[in-house]
PDB file of C-alpha atoms in Angstrom:
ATOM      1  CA  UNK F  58     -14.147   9.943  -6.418  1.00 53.00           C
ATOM      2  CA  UNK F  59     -17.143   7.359  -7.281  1.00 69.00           C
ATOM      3  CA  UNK F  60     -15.497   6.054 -10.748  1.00 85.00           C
ATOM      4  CA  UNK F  61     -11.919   6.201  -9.552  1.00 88.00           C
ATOM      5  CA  UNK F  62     -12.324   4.312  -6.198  1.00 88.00           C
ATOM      6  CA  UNK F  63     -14.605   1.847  -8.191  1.00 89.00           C
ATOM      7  CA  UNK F  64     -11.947   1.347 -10.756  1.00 91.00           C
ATOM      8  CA  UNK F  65      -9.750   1.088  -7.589  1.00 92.00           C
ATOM      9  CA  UNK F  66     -11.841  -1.800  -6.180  1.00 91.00           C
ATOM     10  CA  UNK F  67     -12.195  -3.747  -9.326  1.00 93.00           C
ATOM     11  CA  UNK F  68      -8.024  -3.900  -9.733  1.00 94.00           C
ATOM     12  CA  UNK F  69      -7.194  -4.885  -6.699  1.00 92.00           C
ATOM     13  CA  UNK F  70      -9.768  -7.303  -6.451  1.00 92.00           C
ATOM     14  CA  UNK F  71      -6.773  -9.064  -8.667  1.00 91.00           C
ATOM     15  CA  UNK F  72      -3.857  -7.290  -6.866  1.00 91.00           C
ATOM     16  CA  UNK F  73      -3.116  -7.339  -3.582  1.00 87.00           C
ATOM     17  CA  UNK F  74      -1.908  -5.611  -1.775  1.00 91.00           C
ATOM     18  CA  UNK F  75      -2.576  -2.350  -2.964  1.00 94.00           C
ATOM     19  CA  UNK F  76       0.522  -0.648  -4.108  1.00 95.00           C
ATOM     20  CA  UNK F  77       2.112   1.481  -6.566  1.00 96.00           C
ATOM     21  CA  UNK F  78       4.757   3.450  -8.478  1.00 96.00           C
ATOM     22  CA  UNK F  79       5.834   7.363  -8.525  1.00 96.00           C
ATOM     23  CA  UNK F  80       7.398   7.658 -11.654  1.00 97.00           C
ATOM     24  CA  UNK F  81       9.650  10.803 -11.744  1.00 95.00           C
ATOM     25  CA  UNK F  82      12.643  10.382 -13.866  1.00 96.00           C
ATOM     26  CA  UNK F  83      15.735  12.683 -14.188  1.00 95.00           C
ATOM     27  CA  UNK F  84      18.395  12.395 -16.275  1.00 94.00           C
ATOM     28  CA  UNK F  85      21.092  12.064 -13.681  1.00 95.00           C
ATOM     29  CA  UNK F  86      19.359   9.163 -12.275  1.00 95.00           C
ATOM     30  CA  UNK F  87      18.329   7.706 -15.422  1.00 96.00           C
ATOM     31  CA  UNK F  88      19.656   3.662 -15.728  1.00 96.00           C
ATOM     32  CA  UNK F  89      23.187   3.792 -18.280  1.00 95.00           C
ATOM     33  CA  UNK F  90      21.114   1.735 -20.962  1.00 95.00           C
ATOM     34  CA  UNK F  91      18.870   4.204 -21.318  1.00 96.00           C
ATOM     35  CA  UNK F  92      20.729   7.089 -21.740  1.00 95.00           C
ATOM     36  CA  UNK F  93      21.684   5.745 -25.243  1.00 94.00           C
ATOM     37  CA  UNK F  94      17.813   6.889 -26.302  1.00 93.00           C
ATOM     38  CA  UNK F  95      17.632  10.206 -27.824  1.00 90.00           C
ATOM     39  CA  UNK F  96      14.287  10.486 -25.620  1.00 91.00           C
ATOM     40  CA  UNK F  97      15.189   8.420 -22.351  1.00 96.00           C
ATOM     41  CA  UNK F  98      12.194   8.989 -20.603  1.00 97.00           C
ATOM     42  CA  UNK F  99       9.830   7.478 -22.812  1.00 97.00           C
ATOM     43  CA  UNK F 100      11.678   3.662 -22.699  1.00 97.00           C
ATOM     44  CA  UNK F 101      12.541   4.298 -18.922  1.00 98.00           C
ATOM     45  CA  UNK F 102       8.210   4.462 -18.062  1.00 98.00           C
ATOM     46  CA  UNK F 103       7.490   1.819 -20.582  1.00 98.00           C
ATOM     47  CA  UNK F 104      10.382  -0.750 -19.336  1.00 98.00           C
ATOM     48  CA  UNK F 105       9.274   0.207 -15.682  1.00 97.00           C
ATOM     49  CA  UNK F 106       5.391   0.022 -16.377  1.00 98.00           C
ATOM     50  CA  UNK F 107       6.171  -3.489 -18.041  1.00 97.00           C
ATOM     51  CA  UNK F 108       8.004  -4.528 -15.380  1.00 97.00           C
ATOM     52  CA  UNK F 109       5.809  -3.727 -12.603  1.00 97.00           C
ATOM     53  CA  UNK F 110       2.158  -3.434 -14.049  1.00 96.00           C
ATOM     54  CA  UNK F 111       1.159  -7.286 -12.903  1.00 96.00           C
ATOM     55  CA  UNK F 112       1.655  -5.556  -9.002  1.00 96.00           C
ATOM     56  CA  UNK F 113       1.097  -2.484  -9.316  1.00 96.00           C
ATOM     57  CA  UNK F 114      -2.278  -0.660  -8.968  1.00 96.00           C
ATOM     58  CA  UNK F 115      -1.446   3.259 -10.008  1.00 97.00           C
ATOM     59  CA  UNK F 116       1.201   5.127 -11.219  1.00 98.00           C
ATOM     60  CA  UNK F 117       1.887   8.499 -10.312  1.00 97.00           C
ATOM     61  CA  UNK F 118       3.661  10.476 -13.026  1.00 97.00           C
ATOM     62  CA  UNK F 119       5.532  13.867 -11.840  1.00 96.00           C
ATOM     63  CA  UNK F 120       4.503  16.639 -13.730  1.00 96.00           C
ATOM     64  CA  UNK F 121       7.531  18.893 -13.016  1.00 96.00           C
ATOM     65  CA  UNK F 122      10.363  16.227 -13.281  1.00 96.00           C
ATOM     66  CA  UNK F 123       9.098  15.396 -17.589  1.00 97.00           C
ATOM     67  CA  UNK F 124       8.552  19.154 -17.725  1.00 95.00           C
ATOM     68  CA  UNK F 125      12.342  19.859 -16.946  1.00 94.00           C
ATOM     69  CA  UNK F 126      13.274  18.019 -20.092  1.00 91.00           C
ATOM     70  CA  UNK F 127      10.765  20.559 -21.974  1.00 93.00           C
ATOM     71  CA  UNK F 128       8.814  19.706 -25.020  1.00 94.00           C
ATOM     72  CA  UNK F 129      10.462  15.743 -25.564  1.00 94.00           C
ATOM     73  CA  UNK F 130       9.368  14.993 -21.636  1.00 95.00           C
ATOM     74  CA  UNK F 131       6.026  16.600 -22.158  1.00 95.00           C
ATOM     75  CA  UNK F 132       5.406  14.183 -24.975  1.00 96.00           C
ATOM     76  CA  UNK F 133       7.186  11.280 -23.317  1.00 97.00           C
ATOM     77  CA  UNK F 134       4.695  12.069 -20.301  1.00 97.00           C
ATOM     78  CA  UNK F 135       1.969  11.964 -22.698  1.00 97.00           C
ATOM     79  CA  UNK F 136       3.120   8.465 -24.337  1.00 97.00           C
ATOM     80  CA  UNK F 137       4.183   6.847 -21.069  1.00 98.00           C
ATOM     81  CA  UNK F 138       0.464   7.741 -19.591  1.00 98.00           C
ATOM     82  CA  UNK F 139      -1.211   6.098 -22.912  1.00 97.00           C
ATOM     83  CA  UNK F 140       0.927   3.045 -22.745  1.00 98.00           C
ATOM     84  CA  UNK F 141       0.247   2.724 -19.170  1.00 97.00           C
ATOM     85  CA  UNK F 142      -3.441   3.310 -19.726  1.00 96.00           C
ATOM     86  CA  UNK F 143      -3.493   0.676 -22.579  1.00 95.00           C
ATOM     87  CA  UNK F 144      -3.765  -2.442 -20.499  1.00 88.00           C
ATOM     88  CA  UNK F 145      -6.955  -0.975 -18.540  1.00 91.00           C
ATOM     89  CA  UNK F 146      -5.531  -2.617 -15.495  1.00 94.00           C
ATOM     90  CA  UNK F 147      -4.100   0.499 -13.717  1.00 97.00           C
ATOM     91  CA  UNK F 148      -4.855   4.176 -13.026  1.00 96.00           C
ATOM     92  CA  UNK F 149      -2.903   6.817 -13.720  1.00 97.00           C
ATOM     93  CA  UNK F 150      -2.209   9.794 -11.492  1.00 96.00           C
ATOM     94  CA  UNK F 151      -0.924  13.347 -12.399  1.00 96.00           C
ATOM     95  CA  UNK F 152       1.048  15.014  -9.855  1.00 95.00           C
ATOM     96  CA  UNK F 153       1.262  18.633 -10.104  1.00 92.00           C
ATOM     97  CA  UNK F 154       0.073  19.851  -7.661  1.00 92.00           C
ATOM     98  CA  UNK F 155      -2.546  21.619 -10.119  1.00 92.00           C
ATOM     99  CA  UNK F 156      -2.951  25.095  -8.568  1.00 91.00           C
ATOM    100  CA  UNK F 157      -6.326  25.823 -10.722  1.00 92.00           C
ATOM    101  CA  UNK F 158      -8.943  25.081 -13.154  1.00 90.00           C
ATOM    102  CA  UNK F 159      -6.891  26.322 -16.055  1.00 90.00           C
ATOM    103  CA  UNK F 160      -5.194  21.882 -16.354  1.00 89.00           C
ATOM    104  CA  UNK F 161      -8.983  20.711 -16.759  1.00 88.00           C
ATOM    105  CA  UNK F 162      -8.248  19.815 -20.569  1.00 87.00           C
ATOM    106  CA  UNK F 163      -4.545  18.886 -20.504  1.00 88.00           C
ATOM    107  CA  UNK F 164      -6.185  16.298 -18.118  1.00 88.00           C
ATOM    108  CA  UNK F 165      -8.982  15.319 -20.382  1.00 84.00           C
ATOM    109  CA  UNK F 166      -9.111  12.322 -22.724  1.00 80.00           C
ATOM    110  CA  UNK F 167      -7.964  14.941 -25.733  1.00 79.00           C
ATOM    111  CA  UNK F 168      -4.545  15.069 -24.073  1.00 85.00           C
ATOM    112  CA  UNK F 169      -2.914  13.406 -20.906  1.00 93.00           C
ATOM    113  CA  UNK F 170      -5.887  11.604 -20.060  1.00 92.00           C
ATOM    114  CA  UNK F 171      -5.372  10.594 -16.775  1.00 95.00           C
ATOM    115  CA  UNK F 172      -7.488   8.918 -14.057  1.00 94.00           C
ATOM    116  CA  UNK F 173      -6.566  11.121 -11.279  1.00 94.00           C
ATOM    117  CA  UNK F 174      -4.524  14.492 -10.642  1.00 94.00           C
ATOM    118  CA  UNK F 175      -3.159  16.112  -7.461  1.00 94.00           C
ATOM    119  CA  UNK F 176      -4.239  19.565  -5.990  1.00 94.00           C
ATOM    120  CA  UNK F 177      -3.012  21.962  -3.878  1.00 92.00           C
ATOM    121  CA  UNK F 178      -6.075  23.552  -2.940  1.00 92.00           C
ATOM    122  CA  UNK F 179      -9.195  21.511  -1.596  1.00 92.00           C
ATOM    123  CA  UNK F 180     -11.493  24.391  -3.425  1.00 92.00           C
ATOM    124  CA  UNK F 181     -10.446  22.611  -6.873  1.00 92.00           C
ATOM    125  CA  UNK F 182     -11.929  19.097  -5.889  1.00 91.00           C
ATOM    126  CA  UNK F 183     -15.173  19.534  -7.173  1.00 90.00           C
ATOM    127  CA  UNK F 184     -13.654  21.399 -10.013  1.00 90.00           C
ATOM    128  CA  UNK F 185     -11.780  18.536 -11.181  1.00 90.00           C
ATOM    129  CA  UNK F 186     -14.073  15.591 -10.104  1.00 88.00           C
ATOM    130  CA  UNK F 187     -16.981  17.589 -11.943  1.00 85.00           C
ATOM    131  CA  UNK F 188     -15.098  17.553 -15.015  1.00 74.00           C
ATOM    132  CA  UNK F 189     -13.859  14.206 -15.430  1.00 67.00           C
ATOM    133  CA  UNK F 190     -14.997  12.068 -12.843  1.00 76.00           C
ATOM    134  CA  UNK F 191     -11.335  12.107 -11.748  1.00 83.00           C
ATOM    135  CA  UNK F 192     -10.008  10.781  -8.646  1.00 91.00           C
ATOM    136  CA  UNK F 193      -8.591  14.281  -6.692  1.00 93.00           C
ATOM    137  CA  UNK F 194      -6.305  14.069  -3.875  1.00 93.00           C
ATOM    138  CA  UNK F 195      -5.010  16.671  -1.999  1.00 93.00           C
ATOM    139  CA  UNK F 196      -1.750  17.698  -1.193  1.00 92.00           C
ATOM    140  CA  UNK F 197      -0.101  19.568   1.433  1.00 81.00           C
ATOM    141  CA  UNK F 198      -3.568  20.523   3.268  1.00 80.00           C
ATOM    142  CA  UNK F 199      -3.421  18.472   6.730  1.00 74.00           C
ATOM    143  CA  UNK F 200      -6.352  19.199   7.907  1.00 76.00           C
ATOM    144  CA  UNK F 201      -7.825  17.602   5.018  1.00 83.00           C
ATOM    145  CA  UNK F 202      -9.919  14.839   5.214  1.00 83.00           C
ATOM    146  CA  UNK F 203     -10.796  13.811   1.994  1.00 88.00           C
ATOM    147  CA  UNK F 204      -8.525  11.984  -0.564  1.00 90.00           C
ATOM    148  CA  UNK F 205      -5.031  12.838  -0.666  1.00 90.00           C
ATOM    149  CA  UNK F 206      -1.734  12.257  -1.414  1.00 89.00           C
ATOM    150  CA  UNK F 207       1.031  12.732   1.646  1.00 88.00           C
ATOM    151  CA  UNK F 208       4.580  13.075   1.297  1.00 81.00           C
ATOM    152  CA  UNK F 209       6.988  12.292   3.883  1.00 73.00           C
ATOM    153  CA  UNK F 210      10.628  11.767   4.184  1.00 66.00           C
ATOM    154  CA  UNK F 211      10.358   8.412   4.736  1.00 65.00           C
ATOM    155  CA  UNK F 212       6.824   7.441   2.359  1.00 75.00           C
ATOM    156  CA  UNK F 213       4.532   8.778  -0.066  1.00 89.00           C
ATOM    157  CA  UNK F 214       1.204   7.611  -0.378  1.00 90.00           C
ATOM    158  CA  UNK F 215      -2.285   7.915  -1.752  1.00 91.00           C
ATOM    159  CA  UNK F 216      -5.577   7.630   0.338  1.00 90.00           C
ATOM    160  CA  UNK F 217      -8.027   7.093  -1.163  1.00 91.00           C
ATOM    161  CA  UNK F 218     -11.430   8.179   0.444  1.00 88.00           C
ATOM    162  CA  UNK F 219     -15.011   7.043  -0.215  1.00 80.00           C
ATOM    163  CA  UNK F 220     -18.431   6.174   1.117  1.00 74.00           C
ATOM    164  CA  UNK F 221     -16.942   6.252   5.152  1.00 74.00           C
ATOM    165  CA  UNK F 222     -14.148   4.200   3.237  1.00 83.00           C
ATOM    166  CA  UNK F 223      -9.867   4.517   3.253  1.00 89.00           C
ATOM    167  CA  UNK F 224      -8.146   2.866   0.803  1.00 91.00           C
ATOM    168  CA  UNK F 225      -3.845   3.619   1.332  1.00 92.00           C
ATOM    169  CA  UNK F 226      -2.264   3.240  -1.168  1.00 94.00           C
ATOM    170  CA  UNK F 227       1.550   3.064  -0.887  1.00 94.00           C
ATOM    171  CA  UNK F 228       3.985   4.498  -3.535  1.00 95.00           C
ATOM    172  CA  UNK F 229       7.593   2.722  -4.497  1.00 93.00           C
ATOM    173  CA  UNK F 230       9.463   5.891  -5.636  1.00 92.00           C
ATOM    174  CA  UNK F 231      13.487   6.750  -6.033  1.00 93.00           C
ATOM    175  CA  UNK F 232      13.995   3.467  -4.119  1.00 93.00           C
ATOM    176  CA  UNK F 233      12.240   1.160  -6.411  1.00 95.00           C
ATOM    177  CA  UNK F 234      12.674   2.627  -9.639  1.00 95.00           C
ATOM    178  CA  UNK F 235      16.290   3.786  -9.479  1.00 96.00           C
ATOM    179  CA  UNK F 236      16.943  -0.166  -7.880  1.00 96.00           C
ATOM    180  CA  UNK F 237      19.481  -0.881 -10.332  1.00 97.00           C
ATOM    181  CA  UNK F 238      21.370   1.680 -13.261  1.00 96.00           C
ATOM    182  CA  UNK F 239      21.698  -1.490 -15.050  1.00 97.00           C
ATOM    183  CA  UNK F 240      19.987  -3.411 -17.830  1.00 96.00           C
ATOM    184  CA  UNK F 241      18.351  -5.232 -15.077  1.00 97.00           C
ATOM    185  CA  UNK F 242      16.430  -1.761 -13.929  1.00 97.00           C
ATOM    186  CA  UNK F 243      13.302  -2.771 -14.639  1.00 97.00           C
ATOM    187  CA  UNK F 244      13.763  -6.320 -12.755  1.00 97.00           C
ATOM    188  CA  UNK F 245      15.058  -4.761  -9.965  1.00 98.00           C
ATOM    189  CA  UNK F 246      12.730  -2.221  -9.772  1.00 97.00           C
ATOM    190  CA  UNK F 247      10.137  -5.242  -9.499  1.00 97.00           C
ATOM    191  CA  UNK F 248      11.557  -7.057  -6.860  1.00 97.00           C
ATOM    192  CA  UNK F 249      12.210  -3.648  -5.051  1.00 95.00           C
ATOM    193  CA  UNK F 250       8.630  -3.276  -5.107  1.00 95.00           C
ATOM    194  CA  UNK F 251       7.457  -6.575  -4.350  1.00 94.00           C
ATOM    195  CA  UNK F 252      10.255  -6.223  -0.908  1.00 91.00           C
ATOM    196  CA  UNK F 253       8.301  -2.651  -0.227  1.00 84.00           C
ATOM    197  CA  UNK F 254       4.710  -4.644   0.357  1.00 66.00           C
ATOM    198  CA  UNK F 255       6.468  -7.342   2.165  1.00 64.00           C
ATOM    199  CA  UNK F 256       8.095  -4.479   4.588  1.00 59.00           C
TER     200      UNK F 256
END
């Protein structure tokens, strides 16, 4: 977790307080201006991502929710993860959870090229952080003490462990980025996310 929580450190050393995004669209939620793209989830990341980048320290993309749209959300999850990448101001997170080795190069820098991925199992830490120098977090393991990723009905965060160190990070999800179906989504979805830290 060395590179990622040092990445960590050196963004929010510029934004604070840590926060961030869970970005897992579906079409039914989607904004009405959208829909009007033959591939909606690509603008819907990028207008969100613009929107929210200046405050935001990570985005978690959802794995299953671009995968339900099949090959066009693959490659709008693909797309969404460069543009969000391209700044070099944020890290990106893939939420699976991975449940084994076989993701190591659809998370590589050949493909989805992500800072960070979630696991289901703490056996493929090492795996993953060996490989990439990837931030892994955990999911679903309470007992787990390392870095991790908890979901609640109420909050999702990250935590982000290292050297004796915490770092929470919390996640704006359905609430921020579904603020508005408007054209003012992505506004909305910023000032939903700048209420979120102030809560």
């Amino acid at each position: 977790m060395t590179i990622f929580s040092s990445r960590l450190r050196t963004i929010l050393a510029n934004k604070t307080p840590a926060r961030g995004i869970w970005l897992s669209p579906r079409l039914a939620a989607l904004p009405l201006p959208i829909l009007r793209y033959d591939d909606p989830f690509l603008p819907f990341g990028k207008d969100s991502i613009s929107a929210t980048r200046d405050l935001a320290c990570v985005y978690v993309f959802d794995l299953a929710a671009y995968m339900a749209l099949g090959a066009p959300g693959v490659v709008a999850l693909e797309r969404t993860i460069h543009y969000a990448n391209a700044g070099g101001d944020v890290l990106t997170v893939l939420h699976g959870p991975l449940a084994s080795a076989c993701y190591l190069t659809a998370c590589g820098e050949t493909a989805f090229a992500v800072a960070g991925v979630t696991v289901s199992d703490p056996a493929l830490v090492d795996v993953y952080a060996a490989q990439h120098e990837a931030g892994v977090f955990v999911v679903g393991v309470p007992e787990w003490g390392g870095s991790r990723l908890v979901i609640t009905g109420e909050a999702t965060q990250l935590t982000v462990v290292a050297q004796d160190q915490q770092i929470v990070i919390p996640l704006g999800g359905d609430a921020v980025v579904y603020a508005s179906r408007g054209e003012d989504f992505a506004l909305a979805a910023r000032a939903r996310l700048l209420e979120m830290s102030d809560d």
